[in-house]
Coordinates of N, CA and C and ligand atoms in Angstrom, one line a residue:
M1 N -36.9 53.1 -25.0 CA -38.0 51.6 -24.8 C -37.0 50.6 -24.1
K2 N -37.9 49.6 -23.8 CA -37.2 48.7 -22.9 C -37.7 47.5 -22.7
P3 N -37.5 46.4 -23.1 CA -36.7 45.9 -23.5 C -36.8 46.1 -25.3
A4 N -35.4 46.4 -26.2 CA -36.0 46.5 -27.4 C -37.2 46.2 -28.0
P5 N -38.4 46.8 -28.8 CA -39.6 46.5 -29.4 C -39.2 45.3 -30.5
E6 N -40.4 44.3 -30.3 CA -40.5 43.3 -31.6 C -41.2 44.5 -32.6
I7 N -40.9 44.5 -34.1 CA -42.0 45.5 -34.6 C -42.7 44.4 -35.4
D8 N -43.7 44.9 -35.6 CA -44.6 44.0 -36.6 C -45.1 45.0 -37.6
V9 N -44.7 45.2 -38.7 CA -45.1 46.4 -40.0 C -46.2 45.9 -40.7
A10 N -47.4 46.4 -40.7 CA -48.4 45.4 -41.5 C -48.4 46.7 -43.1
A11 N -49.3 45.8 -43.9 CA -49.2 46.9 -45.2 C -50.0 47.9 -45.4
S12 N -51.0 47.8 -44.2 CA -51.8 48.7 -43.9 C -52.5 48.9 -42.9
A13 N -53.7 49.9 -42.5 CA -53.7 50.2 -41.2 C -55.1 49.1 -41.1
E14 N -55.4 48.9 -42.0 CA -56.8 47.3 -41.5 C -56.2 46.0 -41.3
E15 N -54.4 46.2 -42.2 CA -53.5 44.7 -41.7 C -53.2 44.7 -40.2
L16 N -53.1 46.2 -40.0 CA -52.4 46.5 -38.7 C -53.4 46.2 -37.6
A17 N -54.5 46.6 -37.9 CA -56.1 46.2 -36.9 C -56.1 44.8 -36.9
A18 N -56.1 43.8 -38.0 CA -56.2 42.1 -38.3 C -55.2 41.8 -37.6
R19 N -54.0 42.2 -37.5 CA -52.6 41.7 -36.9 C -52.7 41.8 -35.6
A20 N -53.2 43.0 -34.9 CA -53.3 43.3 -33.8 C -54.4 42.4 -33.1
A21 N -55.8 42.4 -33.4 CA -56.7 41.8 -32.9 C -56.6 40.2 -32.9
A22 N -55.8 39.7 -33.9 CA -55.7 38.0 -33.7 C -54.6 38.0 -32.8
W23 N -54.0 38.8 -32.6 CA -52.8 38.7 -31.3 C -53.3 38.6 -30.2
I24 N -54.3 39.9 -29.8 CA -54.9 39.7 -28.6 C -55.8 38.5 -28.3
A25 N -56.6 38.0 -29.6 CA -56.9 37.1 -29.3 C -56.2 35.7 -28.8
A26 N -55.0 35.4 -29.1 CA -54.1 34.2 -29.3 C -53.5 34.5 -27.7
K27 N -53.6 35.9 -27.3 CA -53.2 36.2 -25.9 C -54.4 35.5 -24.7
I28 N -55.6 36.0 -25.6 CA -57.0 35.4 -24.4 C -57.0 34.0 -24.2
A29 N -56.9 33.5 -25.3 CA -57.0 31.9 -25.5 C -55.5 31.3 -24.8
A30 N -54.5 32.0 -24.7 CA -53.1 31.2 -24.1 C -53.4 31.4 -22.4
A31 N -54.4 32.2 -22.1 CA -54.2 33.2 -20.8 C -55.4 31.7 -20.0
P32 N -54.6 30.9 -18.7 CA -54.9 29.5 -18.6 C -55.9 30.1 -17.6
K33 N -56.8 31.0 -17.1 CA -57.8 31.5 -16.4 C -58.4 32.6 -16.9
R34 N -57.8 34.1 -16.1 CA -58.0 35.3 -15.6 C -56.9 36.0 -17.2
I35 N -57.4 37.4 -17.9 CA -56.5 37.9 -18.4 C -56.9 39.4 -18.5
A36 N -55.8 40.3 -18.0 CA -56.3 41.7 -17.4 C -56.0 42.6 -18.8
L37 N -56.8 43.0 -19.6 CA -56.4 43.7 -20.5 C -56.2 45.2 -20.2
N38 N -55.2 45.8 -20.6 CA -55.4 47.8 -20.0 C -55.3 48.4 -21.1
L39 N -56.4 48.7 -21.8 CA -56.8 49.4 -23.4 C -56.6 50.4 -23.2
S40 N -55.7 51.6 -24.2 CA -55.5 52.5 -24.7 C -56.8 53.2 -25.5
G41 N -57.1 54.6 -25.7 CA -58.3 55.3 -26.1 C -57.6 56.0 -27.3
G42 N -58.1 57.2 -27.9 CA -57.6 57.4 -29.2 C -58.6 56.4 -30.1
S43 N -57.8 56.9 -31.5 CA -58.9 56.5 -32.8 C -58.1 55.0 -33.2
T44 N -56.6 54.9 -33.0 CA -56.3 53.6 -33.3 C -56.6 52.1 -33.2
P45 N -57.3 52.0 -32.1 CA -57.3 50.9 -31.2 C -59.2 50.4 -31.8
K46 N -59.6 51.5 -32.5 CA -61.0 51.5 -32.8 C -61.3 49.9 -33.7
E47 N -60.7 50.2 -34.6 CA -61.0 49.0 -35.7 C -60.4 47.6 -35.0
V48 N -59.6 47.7 -34.3 CA -59.2 46.6 -33.8 C -59.7 46.3 -32.8
F49 N -60.7 46.9 -31.7 CA -61.7 46.5 -31.1 C -63.2 45.9 -31.5
R50 N -63.3 46.9 -32.7 CA -64.3 46.3 -33.7 C -64.2 44.7 -34.2
L51 N -62.5 44.5 -34.8 CA -62.5 43.2 -34.9 C -62.7 42.3 -34.2
L52 N -62.5 42.6 -32.9 CA -62.8 41.5 -31.7 C -64.4 41.0 -31.5
A53 N -65.2 42.4 -31.6 CA -66.5 42.5 -31.5 C -67.1 41.5 -32.3
A54 N -66.4 40.9 -33.4 CA -67.1 40.3 -34.5 C -66.4 39.2 -34.9
E55 N -67.4 38.6 -35.6 CA -67.1 36.9 -35.9 C -65.6 37.0 -36.9
P56 N -65.0 36.2 -37.0 CA -64.7 34.6 -36.4 C -64.2 34.7 -35.0
L57 N -63.7 36.4 -34.5 CA -63.3 36.5 -33.2 C -64.0 36.7 -31.9
R58 N -65.0 37.1 -32.3 CA -65.9 37.1 -31.1 C -66.5 35.8 -30.7
S59 N -67.0 35.0 -31.4 CA -67.0 33.6 -30.5 C -65.8 32.9 -30.4
A60 N -64.6 32.9 -30.8 CA -63.6 32.5 -30.6 C -63.0 32.5 -29.2
I61 N -63.3 33.6 -29.0 CA -62.5 34.4 -27.5 C -63.5 34.1 -26.6
D62 N -62.9 33.2 -25.0 CA -63.9 33.1 -24.3 C -63.8 34.5 -23.1
W63 N -64.9 35.0 -23.5 CA -64.9 36.7 -22.8 C -65.0 36.3 -21.3
S64 N -65.4 35.3 -20.5 CA -65.6 35.5 -19.3 C -64.1 35.5 -18.4
K65 N -62.9 35.1 -19.4 CA -61.5 34.9 -18.3 C -61.0 36.5 -18.5
V66 N -62.1 37.5 -19.6 CA -61.1 39.0 -19.5 C -61.4 39.9 -18.4
E67 N -60.5 40.7 -18.1 CA -60.8 41.9 -17.1 C -60.3 43.1 -18.0
I68 N -61.0 44.2 -18.1 CA -60.8 45.5 -18.8 C -60.6 47.0 -17.9
F69 N -59.3 47.2 -18.1 CA -58.9 48.4 -17.6 C -58.5 49.4 -18.4
W70 N -58.5 50.8 -18.1 CA -57.8 52.0 -19.1 C -56.8 52.4 -18.5
G71 N -55.9 52.7 -19.5 CA -54.5 53.0 -19.6 C -54.5 54.7 -19.2
D72 N -55.7 55.3 -19.5 CA -56.0 56.5 -19.4 C -57.3 57.2 -19.5
E73 N -57.6 58.1 -19.2 CA -58.9 58.5 -19.9 C -59.3 59.9 -19.3
R74 N -60.7 60.5 -20.0 CA -60.7 61.7 -19.9 C -61.7 61.9 -18.5
F75 N -61.5 63.1 -18.0 CA -62.4 63.1 -16.8 C -63.7 64.0 -17.3
V76 N -64.4 63.2 -18.0 CA -65.8 63.8 -18.3 C -66.9 62.1 -18.2
P77 N -68.2 62.6 -18.2 CA -69.2 61.2 -17.9 C -68.7 60.4 -19.3
L78 N -69.1 59.0 -18.6 CA -68.6 58.1 -19.1 C -69.7 57.7 -20.7
D79 N -70.7 58.4 -20.9 CA -71.3 58.6 -22.0 C -70.7 59.6 -22.9
H80 N -69.6 60.4 -22.6 CA -69.3 61.9 -23.3 C -68.7 61.3 -24.6
A81 N -68.6 61.9 -25.5 CA -68.2 61.7 -27.2 C -66.6 61.7 -26.7
M82 N -65.8 62.2 -25.8 CA -64.5 62.2 -25.6 C -64.0 61.0 -24.6
S83 N -64.9 60.5 -24.1 CA -64.9 59.2 -23.0 C -64.0 58.0 -23.6
N84 N -63.0 57.9 -23.5 CA -62.5 56.3 -23.8 C -63.5 55.0 -23.3
F85 N -64.1 55.1 -22.1 CA -64.8 54.2 -22.2 C -66.2 53.9 -23.1
R86 N -66.7 55.1 -23.6 CA -67.8 55.4 -24.5 C -67.1 54.7 -25.7
M87 N -66.0 54.5 -26.2 CA -65.6 54.6 -27.5 C -65.1 52.9 -27.3
T88 N -64.5 52.3 -26.5 CA -64.6 50.7 -26.2 C -66.1 50.4 -26.0
S89 N -67.0 50.6 -25.0 CA -68.4 50.5 -25.5 C -68.7 50.2 -26.9
E90 N -68.6 51.4 -27.4 CA -69.4 51.3 -28.8 C -68.8 50.6 -29.8
T91 N -67.2 49.9 -29.7 CA -66.8 49.2 -30.6 C -66.7 47.9 -30.1
L92 N -66.4 47.6 -28.5 CA -65.9 46.3 -28.4 C -67.5 46.0 -27.0
L93 N -67.1 46.6 -26.1 CA -68.0 46.0 -25.0 C -69.4 45.8 -25.1
S94 N -69.9 46.8 -25.5 CA -71.4 46.4 -26.0 C -71.7 45.2 -27.0
H95 N -70.8 44.5 -27.4 CA -71.4 43.3 -28.6 C -70.6 42.4 -27.5
V96 N -70.0 42.1 -26.9 CA -69.2 40.9 -26.3 C -69.1 40.5 -25.0
P97 N -69.7 39.3 -24.4 CA -69.8 39.5 -22.8 C -68.8 39.2 -21.6
V98 N -68.0 40.2 -21.8 CA -67.4 40.3 -20.7 C -68.4 40.8 -19.4
P99 N -68.2 39.9 -18.4 CA -68.9 40.2 -17.0 C -68.7 41.5 -16.5
P100 N -69.8 42.4 -16.1 CA -69.9 43.7 -15.8 C -68.8 43.9 -14.6
G101 N -68.6 42.9 -13.8 CA -68.1 43.1 -12.8 C -66.7 43.2 -13.5
Q102 N -66.2 42.6 -14.3 CA -64.9 42.6 -14.6 C -64.4 43.6 -15.6
I103 N -65.2 44.9 -16.1 CA -64.9 45.7 -16.3 C -64.9 46.9 -15.6
H104 N -63.4 47.3 -15.6 CA -62.9 48.6 -14.3 C -63.1 49.8 -15.4
P105 N -64.1 50.9 -15.1 CA -63.8 52.1 -15.5 C -63.5 53.3 -14.9
V106 N -62.6 54.1 -14.9 CA -61.6 54.7 -14.3 C -63.2 55.9 -13.2
P107 N -63.3 56.1 -12.0 CA -64.7 56.5 -11.5 C -64.9 58.0 -11.8
V108 N -65.2 58.3 -13.0 CA -65.1 59.6 -13.6 C -66.1 60.8 -12.8
D109 N -67.1 59.9 -12.2 CA -67.9 61.1 -11.3 C -67.3 61.2 -10.2
A110 N -65.8 61.1 -9.7 CA -65.4 61.7 -8.6 C -65.7 62.9 -8.7
A111 N -65.5 63.3 -7.2 CA -65.6 64.7 -7.4 C -64.5 65.7 -8.1
S112 N -63.2 65.0 -8.0 CA -62.4 65.5 -9.0 C -61.4 64.8 -9.7
P113 N -60.6 65.2 -10.8 CA -59.4 64.0 -11.5 C -58.6 63.8 -10.5
E114 N -58.3 64.6 -9.5 CA -57.5 63.7 -8.1 C -58.1 62.8 -7.5
K115 N -59.2 62.9 -7.1 CA -60.1 61.8 -6.6 C -60.1 60.6 -7.5
A116 N -60.3 61.0 -8.9 CA -60.9 59.6 -9.2 C -59.3 59.0 -9.3
A117 N -58.4 59.5 -9.7 CA -57.2 59.0 -10.2 C -56.7 58.0 -8.6
A118 N -56.9 58.9 -7.4 CA -56.8 58.3 -6.3 C -57.6 57.1 -6.3
L119 N -58.8 56.9 -6.6 CA -59.8 56.1 -6.5 C -59.1 54.3 -7.1
Y120 N -59.0 55.2 -8.6 CA -58.4 54.1 -9.4 C -57.3 53.4 -9.2
D121 N -56.6 53.7 -8.3 CA -54.6 53.7 -7.9 C -55.4 52.4 -6.9
G122 N -56.6 52.7 -6.2 CA -57.0 51.8 -5.1 C -57.6 50.5 -5.9
T123 N -58.2 50.8 -7.0 CA -59.0 49.8 -7.4 C -57.6 49.0 -8.1
L124 N -56.7 49.5 -8.9 CA -55.7 48.3 -9.5 C -54.8 47.6 -8.3
R125 N -54.8 48.2 -7.2 CA -54.1 47.5 -6.0 C -54.8 46.6 -5.6
E126 N -56.2 46.5 -5.3 CA -57.5 46.1 -4.9 C -57.2 44.5 -5.7
F127 N -57.6 44.9 -7.3 CA -57.2 43.6 -8.1 C -56.2 43.0 -8.0
Y128 N -54.6 43.6 -7.8 CA -53.9 43.0 -7.7 C -53.6 41.9 -6.5
G129 N -54.0 42.7 -5.4 CA -54.3 41.9 -4.6 C -52.7 42.1 -3.5
A130 N -52.4 43.2 -3.6 CA -51.2 43.5 -2.8 C -50.9 44.8 -3.1
P131 N -50.3 45.9 -1.9 CA -50.4 47.1 -1.6 C -49.4 47.6 -3.2
T132 N -48.3 46.9 -3.2 CA -47.0 47.2 -4.1 C -47.1 46.0 -5.4
L133 N -46.5 46.8 -6.1 CA -46.5 45.4 -7.3 C -44.8 45.1 -7.1
D134 N -45.0 43.8 -7.7 CA -44.0 43.0 -7.7 C -43.5 42.5 -8.9
L135 N -42.4 42.9 -9.3 CA -41.5 42.7 -11.2 C -42.1 41.6 -11.7
A136 N -42.1 40.6 -10.6 CA -42.2 39.0 -11.0 C -43.4 38.5 -11.4
R137 N -44.4 39.7 -10.9 CA -45.9 39.6 -11.1 C -46.4 40.3 -11.9
P138 N -46.9 40.7 -13.0 CA -47.3 41.9 -13.4 C -48.6 41.9 -13.2
L139 N -49.0 43.4 -13.0 CA -50.4 43.5 -12.6 C -51.3 43.2 -13.8
F140 N -50.8 43.1 -15.4 CA -51.5 43.5 -16.4 C -50.8 42.0 -17.5
D141 N -51.9 41.5 -17.8 CA -51.1 40.5 -18.9 C -50.8 41.2 -20.2
V142 N -52.0 42.2 -20.8 CA -51.3 43.3 -21.8 C -51.8 44.5 -21.9
T143 N -51.1 45.4 -22.1 CA -51.2 46.7 -22.1 C -51.1 47.5 -23.2
L144 N -52.1 47.9 -24.5 CA -52.1 49.0 -25.0 C -51.8 49.6 -25.0
L145 N -50.9 50.6 -26.2 CA -50.8 52.0 -25.6 C -50.6 52.3 -27.4
G146 N -51.3 53.9 -27.5 CA -50.9 54.3 -28.6 C -49.8 55.5 -28.9
L147 N -49.6 56.4 -29.6 CA -48.2 57.2 -29.3 C -49.4 58.5 -30.3
G148 N -48.8 59.3 -29.6 CA -49.3 60.8 -30.1 C -48.4 61.4 -30.7
A149 N -48.9 62.3 -31.5 CA -47.8 63.1 -32.6 C -46.5 63.8 -31.9
D150 N -46.8 64.2 -30.8 CA -46.0 64.8 -29.5 C -45.2 63.8 -28.9
G151 N -45.8 62.7 -29.2 CA -44.8 61.8 -28.4 C -45.4 60.9 -26.9
H152 N -46.5 61.5 -26.9 CA -47.4 61.1 -25.5 C -47.9 59.5 -25.9
T153 N -47.9 59.1 -24.5 CA -48.9 57.5 -24.4 C -49.0 57.8 -23.6
A154 N -50.2 56.7 -23.0 CA -51.6 57.0 -22.1 C -51.3 58.4 -22.2
S155 N -52.0 59.4 -21.1 CA -52.0 60.5 -21.0 C -50.6 61.0 -20.0
L156 N -49.8 60.8 -20.7 CA -48.4 61.0 -20.3 C -47.7 62.0 -21.1
F157 N -48.2 63.0 -21.1 CA -47.7 63.9 -22.3 C -46.2 65.0 -21.5
P158 N -45.2 65.4 -22.8 CA -44.3 65.8 -22.3 C -44.4 66.9 -21.4
G159 N -43.2 66.9 -20.5 CA -43.0 67.8 -19.4 C -44.2 68.4 -18.1
T160 N -45.2 66.8 -18.1 CA -45.9 66.9 -17.2 C -45.4 66.4 -15.8
P161 N -46.3 66.4 -14.8 CA -45.6 66.2 -13.8 C -45.7 64.5 -13.6
A162 N -46.8 63.9 -14.1 CA -47.2 62.5 -14.2 C -46.1 61.4 -14.5
L163 N -45.1 62.6 -15.5 CA -44.1 61.7 -15.8 C -43.1 61.5 -14.7
E164 N -42.7 61.6 -13.9 CA -42.0 61.8 -12.6 C -42.5 60.9 -11.8
I165 N -43.7 60.4 -11.5 CA -44.3 59.9 -10.4 C -43.9 58.4 -10.1
R166 N -43.6 58.0 -9.5 CA -42.9 56.7 -9.1 C -43.8 55.7 -8.0
D167 N -44.7 56.7 -6.9 CA -45.3 56.1 -6.0 C -46.5 55.2 -6.2
A168 N -47.0 56.3 -7.0 CA -48.6 56.2 -7.3 C -48.8 55.8 -9.0
L169 N -49.8 54.7 -9.0 CA -50.4 53.7 -9.8 C -50.8 54.8 -11.4
V170 N -51.7 55.7 -10.6 CA -52.3 56.4 -11.1 C -52.9 58.2 -11.0
S171 N -52.4 59.2 -11.9 CA -52.4 60.4 -11.7 C -53.4 61.3 -12.1
A172 N -54.1 62.3 -11.9 CA -54.8 63.3 -12.3 C -53.8 63.9 -13.6
V173 N -53.9 64.4 -14.8 CA -52.9 65.3 -15.5 C -53.4 66.8 -15.7
V174 N -52.5 67.3 -14.5 CA -52.9 68.8 -14.1 C -52.5 69.6 -15.6
G175 N -53.9 70.3 -15.9 CA -53.5 71.2 -17.1 C -54.3 70.5 -18.3
A176 N -54.6 69.4 -18.4 CA -54.9 68.6 -19.3 C -55.8 69.5 -20.0
T177 N -55.8 69.6 -21.4 CA -57.2 70.1 -22.4 C -57.5 69.4 -23.2
P178 N -58.9 69.6 -24.0 CA -59.9 70.7 -23.3 C -60.6 69.7 -22.4
E179 N -60.3 68.4 -21.9 CA -61.2 67.5 -20.7 C -59.5 67.4 -19.9
P180 N -60.0 67.6 -18.8 CA -59.0 67.0 -17.8 C -58.5 65.5 -18.1
R181 N -57.6 64.9 -17.7 CA -57.4 63.6 -17.5 C -57.2 62.8 -16.1
I182 N -56.7 61.5 -16.3 CA -56.3 60.6 -15.7 C -55.2 59.7 -16.7
T183 N -54.4 59.7 -15.8 CA -53.6 58.0 -16.7 C -52.6 57.7 -15.5
M184 N -52.7 56.3 -15.8 CA -51.7 55.6 -15.1 C -50.1 56.0 -15.6
T185 N -49.6 55.9 -14.4 CA -48.1 56.0 -14.4 C -47.0 55.3 -15.1
Y186 N -45.6 55.6 -14.9 CA -44.8 55.0 -15.6 C -45.1 53.4 -14.9
P187 N -45.4 53.5 -13.6 CA -44.8 51.9 -13.0 C -46.0 51.1 -12.8
A188 N -47.1 51.7 -13.0 CA -48.6 50.6 -13.6 C -47.9 50.3 -15.0
L189 N -47.9 50.9 -16.0 CA -47.9 50.6 -17.6 C -46.5 49.8 -17.4
A190 N -45.3 49.9 -16.7 CA -44.8 48.9 -17.0 C -44.7 47.4 -16.2
S191 N -45.9 47.5 -15.6 CA -45.8 46.3 -14.6 C -47.2 45.5 -15.6
S192 N -46.8 45.3 -16.5 CA -47.8 44.6 -17.5 C -46.3 43.6 -18.3
A193 N -47.2 42.4 -18.5 CA -46.1 41.0 -18.8 C -46.0 41.4 -20.4
E194 N -46.8 42.0 -21.1 CA -46.7 42.3 -22.8 C -47.1 44.1 -22.9
I195 N -46.7 44.5 -23.6 CA -47.0 46.1 -24.4 C -47.0 46.2 -25.5
A196 N -48.2 46.1 -26.3 CA -48.1 46.8 -27.6 C -49.0 48.3 -27.9
F197 N -47.7 48.7 -28.6 CA -48.0 50.2 -29.4 C -49.0 50.2 -30.6
L198 N -50.0 50.4 -30.9 CA -50.6 50.4 -32.3 C -50.3 51.8 -32.4
V199 N -49.3 51.8 -33.9 CA -48.9 53.3 -34.5 C -49.5 52.9 -36.1
S200 N -50.5 54.1 -36.4 CA -50.7 53.8 -37.7 C -50.6 55.6 -38.4
G201 N -50.4 55.3 -39.8 CA -50.4 56.7 -40.6 C -49.2 57.2 -40.5
E202 N -49.0 58.3 -41.6 CA -48.1 59.0 -42.0 C -47.5 60.2 -41.1
A203 N -48.5 60.4 -40.3 CA -48.6 61.2 -39.7 C -47.9 61.1 -38.6
K204 N -47.9 59.6 -38.3 CA -46.7 59.3 -37.1 C -45.2 58.7 -37.5
R205 N -45.3 58.9 -38.8 CA -44.0 58.2 -39.2 C -42.8 59.0 -38.3
E206 N -42.6 60.6 -38.1 CA -41.3 61.1 -38.0 C -41.4 60.8 -36.0
I207 N -42.9 61.0 -35.8 CA -42.3 60.6 -33.7 C -42.1 58.8 -33.7
L208 N -42.7 58.2 -34.7 CA -42.2 56.8 -34.1 C -40.6 56.6 -34.5
R209 N -40.3 57.0 -35.6 CA -38.9 57.1 -36.0 C -37.8 57.7 -34.9
R210 N -38.4 58.7 -34.2 CA -38.0 59.1 -32.7 C -37.8 58.3 -31.6
V211 N -39.1 57.6 -31.4 CA -39.3 56.5 -30.4 C -38.4 55.4 -30.5
L212 N -38.2 55.3 -31.5 CA -37.4 54.0 -32.1 C -35.6 54.2 -32.0
A213 N -35.8 55.6 -32.0 CA -34.5 56.0 -31.9 C -34.2 56.4 -30.0
N214 N -34.9 56.4 -29.4 CA -35.3 56.1 -28.1 C -34.8 57.7 -27.8
D215 N -35.2 58.6 -28.0 CA -35.4 60.0 -28.1 C -36.0 60.2 -26.7
A216 N -35.2 60.3 -25.6 CA -35.7 60.6 -24.2 C -36.5 61.7 -23.8
A217 N -36.8 62.3 -25.1 CA -37.7 64.0 -24.6 C -39.1 63.1 -24.8
L218 N -39.3 62.2 -25.4 CA -40.7 61.6 -25.9 C -41.0 60.5 -25.0
P219 N -41.9 60.9 -24.1 CA -42.6 60.0 -23.2 C -42.7 58.8 -23.2
A220 N -42.9 58.7 -24.5 CA -43.2 57.0 -25.1 C -42.2 56.5 -25.0
S221 N -40.8 56.8 -25.3 CA -39.3 56.3 -25.4 C -39.2 55.5 -24.1
R222 N -39.9 56.4 -22.8 CA -39.4 55.8 -21.5 C -40.6 54.5 -21.3
I223 N -41.4 54.2 -22.0 CA -41.8 53.2 -21.9 C -41.1 51.7 -21.2
E224 N -41.2 51.1 -20.4 CA -40.7 50.0 -19.7 C -41.1 49.0 -19.5
T225 N -40.8 47.7 -19.8 CA -41.5 46.5 -19.0 C -41.0 45.4 -18.7
A226 N -40.9 44.9 -17.8 CA -40.1 43.5 -17.2 C -40.3 42.4 -18.7
G227 N -41.7 42.3 -19.3 CA -41.7 41.6 -20.0 C -41.6 42.1 -21.5
A228 N -42.6 41.5 -22.3 CA -42.0 41.8 -24.0 C -42.8 43.2 -24.2
L229 N -42.2 44.0 -25.4 CA -42.7 45.2 -26.2 C -42.9 45.4 -27.6
R230 N -44.0 45.3 -28.2 CA -44.0 44.9 -29.5 C -44.5 46.6 -29.8
I231 N -44.2 46.5 -31.5 CA -45.0 47.9 -32.1 C -45.8 47.3 -33.3
F232 N -46.8 47.5 -32.9 CA -48.0 47.2 -34.0 C -47.7 48.3 -35.1
A233 N -47.3 48.2 -36.3 CA -47.5 49.7 -37.0 C -47.5 49.1 -38.7
D234 N -48.2 50.1 -39.4 CA -48.2 50.1 -40.9 C -47.4 50.8 -41.5
R235 N -47.2 50.4 -42.9 CA -46.5 50.9 -43.4 C -46.1 52.2 -43.6
A236 N -47.2 52.9 -43.3 CA -47.4 54.6 -43.6 C -46.6 55.0 -42.4
A237 N -46.8 54.6 -41.4 CA -46.1 55.0 -40.1 C -44.5 54.5 -39.7
F238 N -44.4 53.1 -40.5 CA -42.9 52.8 -40.2 C -42.0 53.0 -41.3
G239 N -42.5 53.5 -42.5 CA -41.8 54.1 -43.6 C -41.0 52.8 -44.1
G240 N -40.2 53.2 -45.0 CA -39.3 52.1 -45.7 C -40.0 51.7 -47.1
Ligands
6PG1 O1 -57.2 58.7 -24.5 C1 -56.0 58.7 -25.6 O2 -56.1 59.5 -26.7 C2 -55.2 57.7 -25.8 O3 -55.0 57.0 -24.9 C3 -53.8 58.8 -26.4 O4 -52.6 58.4 -25.6 C4 -53.7 58.0 -27.4 O5 -52.9 56.6 -27.8 C5 -52.6 58.8 -28.9 O6 -52.8 60.0 -28.5 C6 -52.7 58.6 -29.8 O7 -53.9 58.2 -30.6 P1 -54.4 58.0 -31.7 O8 -54.8 56.4 -32.1 O9 -56.0 58.7 -32.2 O10 -53.6 58.6 -32.8

């Protein structure tokens, strides 16, 4: 991981969620106009999103500034139980007034995962306003990432071709089960002013230890950004 991450250790999963939610709210408040949030799926972010959608944070945040993207998605309908968009809608977006035109779901109604990835790649470049990313001007202001027990992040799984992609910003994940997936690639994720991992629970302790030791076999270890890298962990995951 580059740069070395700042590690924020919370006493519990609840405190982790509270700290991450407060951090995100502060980033939105500090943004002069628009802020591009690139969200992760999975279960860990759910409580963070619920806190952002509840008082006091809900009223404290100017949601009109917020643009929402997803770092990965399952190639299922947006109302499918496994959809990251559905999870985010249930916990956050159906409770806060983000302008609908500022919510950018992966186009899972495309003819194939490959087509959905190509379309989302275009969405990102159109939003960015240029065909190629400039290190000095990140695409996202904040990217949230989770950490899988096998060291994956987004849908960048060990040993998969998406890990090696440097020209495309989004890729279909060949062979993902049970549902096909679409993931942002390293260049897209790296184009973030801030990246924050959310890692909770005893089950993540060993994989987090390996990522912090920069075990190059783990996709999460290879996350880089020209900006800031932070890990929100609870004591169960961080140990000590
Ligand atoms: O779509 C997804 O599932 C996520 O993007 C994935 O990368 C997730 O962040 C990790 O698997 C951790 O998931 P948990 O938060 O559920 O442990």
